[in-house]
Amino acid sequence: MDIFSFVNFFLLPGVVQGSIYALGAIGITLIYAIMRYGHFAHGDLATFGAFTALFVAGLLGLSPYAALPVAVVVAALLAIAIDWLFYAHLRRMPKIITTIASFGVALMLRSVVQIIWGVDTTSYTRGISRPENWFGIRVKPHELVTLLVVIGLVIALHLFLTRNKWGKAMRAMSDNPDLALLSGIDNNKVIAMTWVIAGGLCAASGFFLGLNTELRSLMGWNILLPTFAAAILGGVGRIEGAIVGGLVVGVTEELSVLVIPSEYKMLSSFAILLVVLLLRPTGLFRGKIL
């Protein structure tokens, strides 16, 4: 195998898939950093965002890319509503209760998607997308857009968390919730902002997953394991860890098809998850221990 074949068939698809995992992992790590529980409805919220973009594009005759901002807003509002309806009254309960409740929310979201859009596979575009050849590296247009948008979203989130007052408040809540409350930070507003960001990133990850593969009602559930593996590998609560973890998981999945059938490549995510939890539960960037 020459270097160009390796890049075109394994490295590039792995980086694209890993960047999608990274978006979802950032949302998971933000929720855990602020609210201290694992959110298992994350994948199905991504599915809802992806199908919302499909609906808006079909209804208004827009490009799927133009429908993405609408899907992001809808998913962000839905995330706030879910927190208000199902999680808010559980905040003083043991966190495992909220984690279990998120499984129920996942089932509800999946059922809503299946009732509205059915269970058949669909896609944003028809036909075959021809890749562009850049010095032997073959990149499809939607792969390039995925990488550029993910990079833009990560930069925007970094600037928000480091320069905006609410971003700094979120970091303070993550580091020391009690001290943040004593300093006058509004806990409810920080939680709402966290859900806005996590919900928006969910919609983006679902959209780009559908753009690079296909739209299915179970697509979010299928990426939940690698997304959690990415968050845990990087270190739960660490944004930079979620990004690195997503890329590592994505590339590892693609490389695993060299030794195992492609339908079992998600086993590599499970293997990464087990190894990290056993050998380094704080992850690569020393995040919070689950």
mmCIF file of N, CA and C in Angstrom, residues 83-201:
data_model
loop_
_atom_site.group_PDB
_atom_site.id
_atom_site.type_symbol
_atom_site.label_atom_id
_atom_site.label_comp_id
_atom_site.label_asym_id
_atom_site.label_seq_id
_atom_site.Cartn_x
_atom_site.Cartn_y
_atom_site.Cartn_z
ATOM 1 N N ASP A 83 -34.040 19.618 29.273
ATOM 2 C CA ASP A 83 -33.507 19.837 30.622
ATOM 3 C C ASP A 83 -34.601 20.339 31.560
ATOM 4 N N TRP A 84 -35.384 21.277 31.108
ATOM 5 C CA TRP A 84 -36.438 21.862 31.948
ATOM 6 C C TRP A 84 -37.512 20.831 32.298
ATOM 7 N N LEU A 85 -37.864 19.977 31.327
ATOM 8 C CA LEU A 85 -38.945 19.012 31.540
ATOM 9 C C LEU A 85 -38.504 17.772 32.315
ATOM 10 N N PHE A 86 -37.290 17.290 32.058
ATOM 11 C CA PHE A 86 -36.912 15.970 32.564
ATOM 12 C C PHE A 86 -35.744 15.962 33.556
ATOM 13 N N TYR A 87 -34.850 16.923 33.468
ATOM 14 C CA TYR A 87 -33.643 16.856 34.287
ATOM 15 C C TYR A 87 -33.602 17.850 35.445
ATOM 16 N N ALA A 88 -34.256 18.996 35.286
ATOM 17 C CA ALA A 88 -34.109 20.076 36.272
ATOM 18 C C ALA A 88 -34.501 19.633 37.678
ATOM 19 N N HIS A 89 -35.605 18.889 37.793
ATOM 20 C CA HIS A 89 -36.075 18.483 39.121
ATOM 21 C C HIS A 89 -35.257 17.334 39.713
ATOM 22 N N LEU A 90 -34.297 16.823 38.941
ATOM 23 C CA LEU A 90 -33.449 15.727 39.426
ATOM 24 C C LEU A 90 -32.066 16.202 39.871
ATOM 25 N N ARG A 91 -31.826 17.509 39.844
ATOM 26 C CA ARG A 91 -30.466 18.009 40.092
ATOM 27 C C ARG A 91 -29.965 17.713 41.492
ATOM 28 N N ARG A 92 -30.867 17.613 42.460
ATOM 29 C CA ARG A 92 -30.446 17.315 43.830
ATOM 30 C C ARG A 92 -30.416 15.811 44.115
ATOM 31 N N MET A 93 -30.814 15.029 43.124
ATOM 32 C CA MET A 93 -30.795 13.574 43.267
ATOM 33 C C MET A 93 -29.411 13.040 42.889
ATOM 34 N N PRO A 94 -29.096 11.792 43.252
ATOM 35 C CA PRO A 94 -27.839 11.189 42.784
ATOM 36 C C PRO A 94 -27.753 11.240 41.259
ATOM 37 N N LYS A 95 -26.575 11.530 40.742
ATOM 38 C CA LYS A 95 -26.416 11.759 39.307
ATOM 39 C C LYS A 95 -26.755 10.530 38.467
ATOM 40 N N ILE A 96 -26.641 9.350 39.051
ATOM 41 C CA ILE A 96 -26.987 8.147 38.303
ATOM 42 C C ILE A 96 -28.463 8.152 37.920
ATOM 43 N N ILE A 97 -29.302 8.801 38.725
ATOM 44 C CA ILE A 97 -30.733 8.893 38.407
ATOM 45 C C ILE A 97 -30.929 9.689 37.121
ATOM 46 N N THR A 98 -30.222 10.812 36.996
ATOM 47 C CA THR A 98 -30.334 11.626 35.784
ATOM 48 C C THR A 98 -29.780 10.881 34.577
ATOM 49 N N THR A 99 -28.695 10.148 34.783
ATOM 50 C CA THR A 99 -28.123 9.363 33.688
ATOM 51 C C THR A 99 -29.121 8.332 33.178
ATOM 52 N N ILE A 100 -29.786 7.644 34.096
ATOM 53 C CA ILE A 100 -30.803 6.662 33.703
ATOM 54 C C ILE A 100 -31.971 7.353 33.010
ATOM 55 N N ALA A 101 -32.361 8.522 33.516
ATOM 56 C CA ALA A 101 -33.452 9.273 32.886
ATOM 57 C C ALA A 101 -33.105 9.641 31.448
ATOM 58 N N SER A 102 -31.817 9.893 31.186
ATOM 59 C CA SER A 102 -31.421 10.266 29.825
ATOM 60 C C SER A 102 -31.627 9.117 28.846
ATOM 61 N N PHE A 103 -31.572 7.859 29.331
ATOM 62 C CA PHE A 103 -31.909 6.728 28.466
ATOM 63 C C PHE A 103 -33.365 6.818 28.016
ATOM 64 N N GLY A 104 -34.247 7.164 28.952
ATOM 65 C CA GLY A 104 -35.655 7.322 28.603
ATOM 66 C C GLY A 104 -35.874 8.437 27.607
ATOM 67 N N VAL A 105 -35.162 9.547 27.784
ATOM 68 C CA VAL A 105 -35.261 10.658 26.835
ATOM 69 C C VAL A 105 -34.769 10.220 25.461
ATOM 70 N N ALA A 106 -33.704 9.418 25.431
ATOM 71 C CA ALA A 106 -33.194 8.912 24.156
ATOM 72 C C ALA A 106 -34.248 8.091 23.421
ATOM 73 N N LEU A 107 -34.942 7.229 24.148
ATOM 74 C CA LEU A 107 -35.996 6.411 23.533
ATOM 75 C C LEU A 107 -37.128 7.276 23.003
ATOM 76 N N MET A 108 -37.487 8.322 23.755
ATOM 77 C CA MET A 108 -38.552 9.220 23.300
ATOM 78 C C MET A 108 -38.148 9.964 22.035
ATOM 79 N N LEU A 109 -36.930 10.499 22.013
ATOM 80 C CA LEU A 109 -36.465 11.220 20.830
ATOM 81 C C LEU A 109 -36.420 10.306 19.610
ATOM 82 N N ARG A 110 -35.942 9.080 19.813
ATOM 83 C CA ARG A 110 -35.862 8.128 18.705
ATOM 84 C C ARG A 110 -37.252 7.799 18.181
ATOM 85 N N SER A 111 -38.198 7.638 19.075
ATOM 86 C CA SER A 111 -39.573 7.336 18.661
ATOM 87 C C SER A 111 -40.180 8.496 17.887
ATOM 88 N N VAL A 112 -39.908 9.719 18.328
ATOM 89 C CA VAL A 112 -40.417 10.897 17.615
ATOM 90 C C VAL A 112 -39.858 10.945 16.203
ATOM 91 N N VAL A 113 -38.555 10.703 16.066
ATOM 92 C CA VAL A 113 -37.933 10.693 14.741
ATOM 93 C C VAL A 113 -38.559 9.620 13.858
ATOM 94 N N GLN A 114 -38.782 8.431 14.405
ATOM 95 C CA GLN A 114 -39.346 7.339 13.615
ATOM 96 C C GLN A 114 -40.803 7.589 13.247
ATOM 97 N N ILE A 115 -41.553 8.253 14.125
ATOM 98 C CA ILE A 115 -42.951 8.571 13.819
ATOM 99 C C ILE A 115 -43.037 9.621 12.715
ATOM 100 N N ILE A 116 -42.194 10.645 12.797
ATOM 101 C CA ILE A 116 -42.266 11.753 11.838
ATOM 102 C C ILE A 116 -41.628 11.381 10.502
ATOM 103 N N TRP A 117 -40.434 10.806 10.542
ATOM 104 C CA TRP A 117 -39.679 10.574 9.309
ATOM 105 C C TRP A 117 -39.581 9.107 8.921
ATOM 106 N N GLY A 118 -40.084 8.209 9.740
ATOM 107 C CA GLY A 118 -40.043 6.793 9.399
ATOM 108 C C GLY A 118 -38.707 6.156 9.737
ATOM 109 N N VAL A 119 -38.558 4.902 9.338
ATOM 110 C CA VAL A 119 -37.349 4.139 9.663
ATOM 111 C C VAL A 119 -36.497 3.854 8.429
ATOM 112 N N ASP A 120 -36.928 4.327 7.264
ATOM 113 C CA ASP A 120 -36.170 4.076 6.041
ATOM 114 C C ASP A 120 -34.941 4.982 5.973
ATOM 115 N N THR A 121 -33.932 4.488 5.277
ATOM 116 C CA THR A 121 -32.707 5.260 5.077
ATOM 117 C C THR A 121 -32.929 6.322 4.007
ATOM 118 N N THR A 122 -32.393 7.508 4.238
ATOM 119 C CA THR A 122 -32.488 8.579 3.254
ATOM 120 C C THR A 122 -31.173 9.347 3.242
ATOM 121 N N SER A 123 -31.105 10.406 2.446
ATOM 122 C CA SER A 123 -29.871 11.187 2.358
ATOM 123 C C SER A 123 -30.206 12.628 2.008
ATOM 124 N N TYR A 124 -29.237 13.503 2.193
ATOM 125 C CA TYR A 124 -29.436 14.916 1.874
ATOM 126 C C TYR A 124 -29.368 15.171 0.375
ATOM 127 N N THR A 125 -28.528 14.436 -0.314
ATOM 128 C CA THR A 125 -28.320 14.657 -1.742
ATOM 129 C C THR A 125 -28.449 13.341 -2.495
ATOM 130 N N ARG A 126 -28.693 13.454 -3.780
ATOM 131 C CA ARG A 126 -28.786 12.275 -4.640
ATOM 132 C C ARG A 126 -27.566 12.220 -5.550
ATOM 133 N N GLY A 127 -27.254 11.024 -6.006
ATOM 134 C CA GLY A 127 -26.142 10.872 -6.930
ATOM 135 C C GLY A 127 -24.820 10.661 -6.223
ATOM 136 N N ILE A 128 -23.766 10.618 -7.019
ATOM 137 C CA ILE A 128 -22.420 10.353 -6.524
ATOM 138 C C ILE A 128 -21.632 11.650 -6.459
ATOM 139 N N SER A 129 -20.983 11.868 -5.352
ATOM 140 C CA SER A 129 -20.129 13.045 -5.191
ATOM 141 C C SER A 129 -18.719 12.698 -5.648
ATOM 142 N N ARG A 130 -18.237 13.413 -6.655
ATOM 143 C CA ARG A 130 -16.906 13.125 -7.191
ATOM 144 C C ARG A 130 -15.840 13.868 -6.384
ATOM 145 N N PRO A 131 -14.788 13.173 -5.981
ATOM 146 C CA PRO A 131 -13.745 13.832 -5.192
ATOM 147 C C PRO A 131 -12.851 14.721 -6.046
ATOM 148 N N GLU A 132 -12.291 15.730 -5.421
ATOM 149 C CA GLU A 132 -11.281 16.571 -6.050
ATOM 150 C C GLU A 132 -9.913 15.959 -5.774
ATOM 151 N N ASN A 133 -9.040 16.038 -6.777
ATOM 152 C CA ASN A 133 -7.698 15.473 -6.642
ATOM 153 C C ASN A 133 -6.705 16.596 -6.382
ATOM 154 N N TRP A 134 -6.156 16.623 -5.164
ATOM 155 C CA TRP A 134 -5.162 17.625 -4.780
ATOM 156 C C TRP A 134 -3.823 16.928 -4.548
ATOM 157 N N PHE A 135 -2.992 16.930 -5.578
ATOM 158 C CA PHE A 135 -1.653 16.346 -5.476
ATOM 159 C C PHE A 135 -1.705 14.885 -5.008
ATOM 160 N N GLY A 136 -2.695 14.166 -5.521
ATOM 161 C CA GLY A 136 -2.823 12.757 -5.190
ATOM 162 C C GLY A 136 -3.752 12.464 -4.031
ATOM 163 N N ILE A 137 -4.151 13.503 -3.297
ATOM 164 C CA ILE A 137 -5.085 13.341 -2.182
ATOM 165 C C ILE A 137 -6.489 13.617 -2.702
ATOM 166 N N ARG A 138 -7.359 12.625 -2.620
ATOM 167 C CA ARG A 138 -8.710 12.741 -3.168
ATOM 168 C C ARG A 138 -9.684 13.106 -2.040
ATOM 169 N N VAL A 139 -10.233 14.325 -2.131
ATOM 170 C CA VAL A 139 -11.115 14.857 -1.090
ATOM 171 C C VAL A 139 -12.465 15.193 -1.704
ATOM 172 N N LYS A 140 -13.528 14.638 -1.150
ATOM 173 C CA LYS A 140 -14.870 14.975 -1.602
ATOM 174 C C LYS A 140 -15.282 16.329 -1.026
ATOM 175 N N PRO A 141 -16.111 17.090 -1.763
ATOM 176 C CA PRO A 141 -16.500 18.424 -1.279
ATOM 177 C C PRO A 141 -17.112 18.412 0.112
ATOM 178 N N HIS A 142 -17.985 17.438 0.406
ATOM 179 C CA HIS A 142 -18.629 17.435 1.723
ATOM 180 C C HIS A 142 -17.646 17.074 2.835
ATOM 181 N N GLU A 143 -16.584 16.325 2.491
ATOM 182 C CA GLU A 143 -15.555 16.046 3.495
ATOM 183 C C GLU A 143 -14.784 17.312 3.844
ATOM 184 N N LEU A 144 -14.471 18.098 2.829
ATOM 185 C CA LEU A 144 -13.756 19.354 3.058
ATOM 186 C C LEU A 144 -14.607 20.319 3.869
ATOM 187 N N VAL A 145 -15.893 20.422 3.526
ATOM 188 C CA VAL A 145 -16.795 21.302 4.276
ATOM 189 C C VAL A 145 -16.895 20.842 5.727
ATOM 190 N N THR A 146 -16.999 19.540 5.928
ATOM 191 C CA THR A 146 -17.078 19.007 7.294
ATOM 192 C C THR A 146 -15.880 19.439 8.123
ATOM 193 N N LEU A 147 -14.687 19.257 7.582
ATOM 194 C CA LEU A 147 -13.474 19.602 8.323
ATOM 195 C C LEU A 147 -13.388 21.097 8.593
ATOM 196 N N LEU A 148 -13.718 21.915 7.597
ATOM 197 C CA LEU A 148 -13.628 23.369 7.768
ATOM 198 C C LEU A 148 -14.630 23.869 8.800
ATOM 199 N N VAL A 149 -15.862 23.360 8.739
ATOM 200 C CA VAL A 149 -16.883 23.808 9.692
ATOM 201 C C VAL A 149 -16.542 23.344 11.106
ATOM 202 N N VAL A 150 -16.073 22.115 11.240
ATOM 203 C CA VAL A 150 -15.697 21.622 12.573
ATOM 204 C C VAL A 150 -14.570 22.470 13.153
ATOM 205 N N ILE A 151 -13.574 22.783 12.346
ATOM 206 C CA ILE A 151 -12.481 23.647 12.818
ATOM 207 C C ILE A 151 -13.020 25.008 13.239
ATOM 208 N N GLY A 152 -13.925 25.573 12.424
ATOM 209 C CA GLY A 152 -14.521 26.863 12.763
ATOM 210 C C GLY A 152 -15.306 26.820 14.060
ATOM 211 N N LEU A 153 -16.088 25.759 14.254
ATOM 212 C CA LEU A 153 -16.875 25.625 15.486
ATOM 213 C C LEU A 153 -15.981 25.476 16.712
ATOM 214 N N VAL A 154 -14.904 24.724 16.573
ATOM 215 C CA VAL A 154 -13.982 24.534 17.700
ATOM 216 C C VAL A 154 -13.307 25.851 18.067
ATOM 217 N N ILE A 155 -12.879 26.611 17.061
ATOM 218 C CA ILE A 155 -12.255 27.914 17.330
ATOM 219 C C ILE A 155 -13.252 28.856 17.992
ATOM 220 N N ALA A 156 -14.487 28.881 17.472
ATOM 221 C CA ALA A 156 -15.517 29.755 18.051
ATOM 222 C C ALA A 156 -15.805 29.377 19.499
ATOM 223 N N LEU A 157 -15.874 28.079 19.780
ATOM 224 C CA LEU A 157 -16.126 27.638 21.156
ATOM 225 C C LEU A 157 -14.969 28.015 22.071
ATOM 226 N N HIS A 158 -13.747 27.860 21.580
ATOM 227 C CA HIS A 158 -12.578 28.236 22.386
ATOM 228 C C HIS A 158 -12.606 29.727 22.728
ATOM 229 N N LEU A 159 -12.915 30.553 21.742
ATOM 230 C CA LEU A 159 -12.985 31.997 21.993
ATOM 231 C C LEU A 159 -14.099 32.325 22.978
ATOM 232 N N PHE A 160 -15.229 31.637 22.850
ATOM 233 C CA PHE A 160 -16.344 31.879 23.771
ATOM 234 C C PHE A 160 -15.958 31.517 25.201
ATOM 235 N N LEU A 161 -15.333 30.371 25.375
ATOM 236 C CA LEU A 161 -15.000 29.906 26.723
ATOM 237 C C LEU A 161 -13.886 30.720 27.370
ATOM 238 N N THR A 162 -13.037 31.341 26.565
ATOM 239 C CA THR A 162 -11.895 32.070 27.126
ATOM 240 C C THR A 162 -12.100 33.577 27.184
ATOM 241 N N ARG A 163 -13.025 34.126 26.383
ATOM 242 C CA ARG A 163 -13.146 35.586 26.315
ATOM 243 C C ARG A 163 -14.529 36.123 26.677
ATOM 244 N N ASN A 164 -15.547 35.282 26.584
ATOM 245 C CA ASN A 164 -16.894 35.732 26.920
ATOM 246 C C ASN A 164 -17.156 35.517 28.409
ATOM 247 N N LYS A 165 -17.923 36.415 29.024
ATOM 248 C CA LYS A 165 -18.152 36.302 30.470
ATOM 249 C C LYS A 165 -18.923 35.039 30.831
ATOM 250 N N TRP A 166 -19.856 34.626 29.947
ATOM 251 C CA TRP A 166 -20.600 33.405 30.236
ATOM 252 C C TRP A 166 -19.738 32.171 30.007
ATOM 253 N N GLY A 167 -18.824 32.258 29.049
ATOM 254 C CA GLY A 167 -17.877 31.167 28.868
ATOM 255 C C GLY A 167 -16.972 31.001 30.076
ATOM 256 N N LYS A 168 -16.516 32.126 30.611
ATOM 257 C CA LYS A 168 -15.694 32.074 31.829
ATOM 258 C C LYS A 168 -16.506 31.552 33.011
ATOM 259 N N ALA A 169 -17.795 31.905 33.044
ATOM 260 C CA ALA A 169 -18.660 31.396 34.118
ATOM 261 C C ALA A 169 -18.813 29.883 34.014
ATOM 262 N N MET A 170 -18.913 29.372 32.788
ATOM 263 C CA MET A 170 -18.995 27.924 32.596
ATOM 264 C C MET A 170 -17.720 27.238 33.074
ATOM 265 N N ARG A 171 -16.585 27.823 32.782
ATOM 266 C CA ARG A 171 -15.320 27.245 33.237
ATOM 267 C C ARG A 171 -15.232 27.266 34.756
ATOM 268 N N ALA A 172 -15.716 28.347 35.353
ATOM 269 C CA ALA A 172 -15.701 28.440 36.817
ATOM 270 C C ALA A 172 -16.596 27.376 37.438
ATOM 271 N N MET A 173 -17.782 27.167 36.847
ATOM 272 C CA MET A 173 -18.692 26.132 37.343
ATOM 273 C C MET A 173 -18.069 24.744 37.211
ATOM 274 N N SER A 174 -17.331 24.536 36.142
ATOM 275 C CA SER A 174 -16.688 23.250 35.932
ATOM 276 C C SER A 174 -15.583 23.009 36.956
ATOM 277 N N ASP A 175 -14.796 24.045 37.250
ATOM 278 C CA ASP A 175 -13.664 23.890 38.166
ATOM 279 C C ASP A 175 -14.111 23.737 39.615
ATOM 280 N N ASN A 176 -15.056 24.594 40.048
ATOM 281 C CA ASN A 176 -15.485 24.573 41.451
ATOM 282 C C ASN A 176 -16.903 25.133 41.549
ATOM 283 N N PRO A 177 -17.925 24.282 41.470
ATOM 284 C CA PRO A 177 -19.316 24.765 41.471
ATOM 285 C C PRO A 177 -19.675 25.576 42.710
ATOM 286 N N ASP A 178 -19.240 25.140 43.871
ATOM 287 C CA ASP A 178 -19.591 25.851 45.105
ATOM 288 C C ASP A 178 -18.989 27.251 45.134
ATOM 289 N N LEU A 179 -17.724 27.353 44.760
ATOM 290 C CA LEU A 179 -17.070 28.661 44.737
ATOM 291 C C LEU A 179 -17.702 29.565 43.682
ATOM 292 N N ALA A 180 -18.089 28.983 42.541
ATOM 293 C CA ALA A 180 -18.733 29.774 41.491
ATOM 294 C C ALA A 180 -20.062 30.348 41.979
ATOM 295 N N LEU A 181 -20.839 29.550 42.701
ATOM 296 C CA LEU A 181 -22.115 30.030 43.243
ATOM 297 C C LEU A 181 -21.891 31.133 44.271
ATOM 298 N N LEU A 182 -20.873 30.980 45.109
ATOM 299 C CA LEU A 182 -20.579 31.997 46.119
ATOM 300 C C LEU A 182 -20.121 33.310 45.493
ATOM 301 N N SER A 183 -19.517 33.224 44.305
ATOM 302 C CA SER A 183 -19.046 34.436 43.633
ATOM 303 C C SER A 183 -20.143 35.133 42.836
ATOM 304 N N GLY A 184 -21.362 34.591 42.875
ATOM 305 C CA GLY A 184 -22.498 35.257 42.249
ATOM 306 C C GLY A 184 -22.868 34.769 40.865
ATOM 307 N N ILE A 185 -22.274 33.685 40.407
ATOM 308 C CA ILE A 185 -22.604 33.149 39.087
ATOM 309 C C ILE A 185 -23.973 32.488 39.135
ATOM 310 N N ASP A 186 -24.811 32.802 38.147
ATOM 311 C CA ASP A 186 -26.163 32.248 38.076
ATOM 312 C C ASP A 186 -26.099 30.820 37.541
ATOM 313 N N ASN A 187 -26.329 29.867 38.405
ATOM 314 C CA ASN A 187 -26.243 28.455 38.058
ATOM 315 C C ASN A 187 -27.194 28.087 36.926
ATOM 316 N N ASN A 188 -28.423 28.565 36.987
ATOM 317 C CA ASN A 188 -29.429 28.202 35.980
ATOM 318 C C ASN A 188 -29.065 28.735 34.600
ATOM 319 N N LYS A 189 -28.514 29.944 34.542
ATOM 320 C CA LYS A 189 -28.126 30.508 33.250
ATOM 321 C C LYS A 189 -26.940 29.757 32.658
ATOM 322 N N VAL A 190 -26.012 29.357 33.506
ATOM 323 C CA VAL A 190 -24.861 28.593 33.021
ATOM 324 C C VAL A 190 -25.315 27.241 32.473
ATOM 325 N N ILE A 191 -26.224 26.588 33.174
ATOM 326 C CA ILE A 191 -26.746 25.301 32.705
ATOM 327 C C ILE A 191 -27.484 25.471 31.379
ATOM 328 N N ALA A 192 -28.297 26.522 31.274
ATOM 329 C CA ALA A 192 -29.010 26.780 30.019
ATOM 330 C C ALA A 192 -28.029 27.020 28.877
ATOM 331 N N MET A 193 -26.972 27.790 29.127
ATOM 332 C CA MET A 193 -25.970 28.050 28.094
ATOM 333 C C MET A 193 -25.261 26.763 27.690
ATOM 334 N N THR A 194 -25.005 25.908 28.667
ATOM 335 C CA THR A 194 -24.373 24.621 28.369
ATOM 336 C C THR A 194 -25.240 23.790 27.436
ATOM 337 N N TRP A 195 -26.543 23.782 27.695
ATOM 338 C CA TRP A 195 -27.451 23.017 26.843
ATOM 339 C C TRP A 195 -27.576 23.626 25.456
ATOM 340 N N VAL A 196 -27.524 24.939 25.358
ATOM 341 C CA VAL A 196 -27.557 25.585 24.041
ATOM 342 C C VAL A 196 -26.365 25.125 23.204
ATOM 343 N N ILE A 197 -25.186 25.169 23.802
ATOM 344 C CA ILE A 197 -23.979 24.771 23.072
ATOM 345 C C ILE A 197 -24.000 23.282 22.748
ATOM 346 N N ALA A 198 -24.323 22.454 23.747
ATOM 347 C CA ALA A 198 -24.340 21.005 23.529
ATOM 348 C C ALA A 198 -25.380 20.614 22.486
ATOM 349 N N GLY A 199 -26.570 21.221 22.557
ATOM 350 C CA GLY A 199 -27.609 20.921 21.579
ATOM 351 C C GLY A 199 -27.225 21.345 20.176
ATOM 352 N N GLY A 200 -26.626 22.533 20.056
ATOM 353 C CA GLY A 200 -26.185 22.999 18.744
ATOM 354 C C GLY A 200 -25.113 22.106 18.149
ATOM 355 N N LEU A 201 -24.146 21.705 18.976
ATOM 356 C CA LEU A 201 -23.097 20.809 18.499
ATOM 357 C C LEU A 201 -23.660 19.439 18.139
#
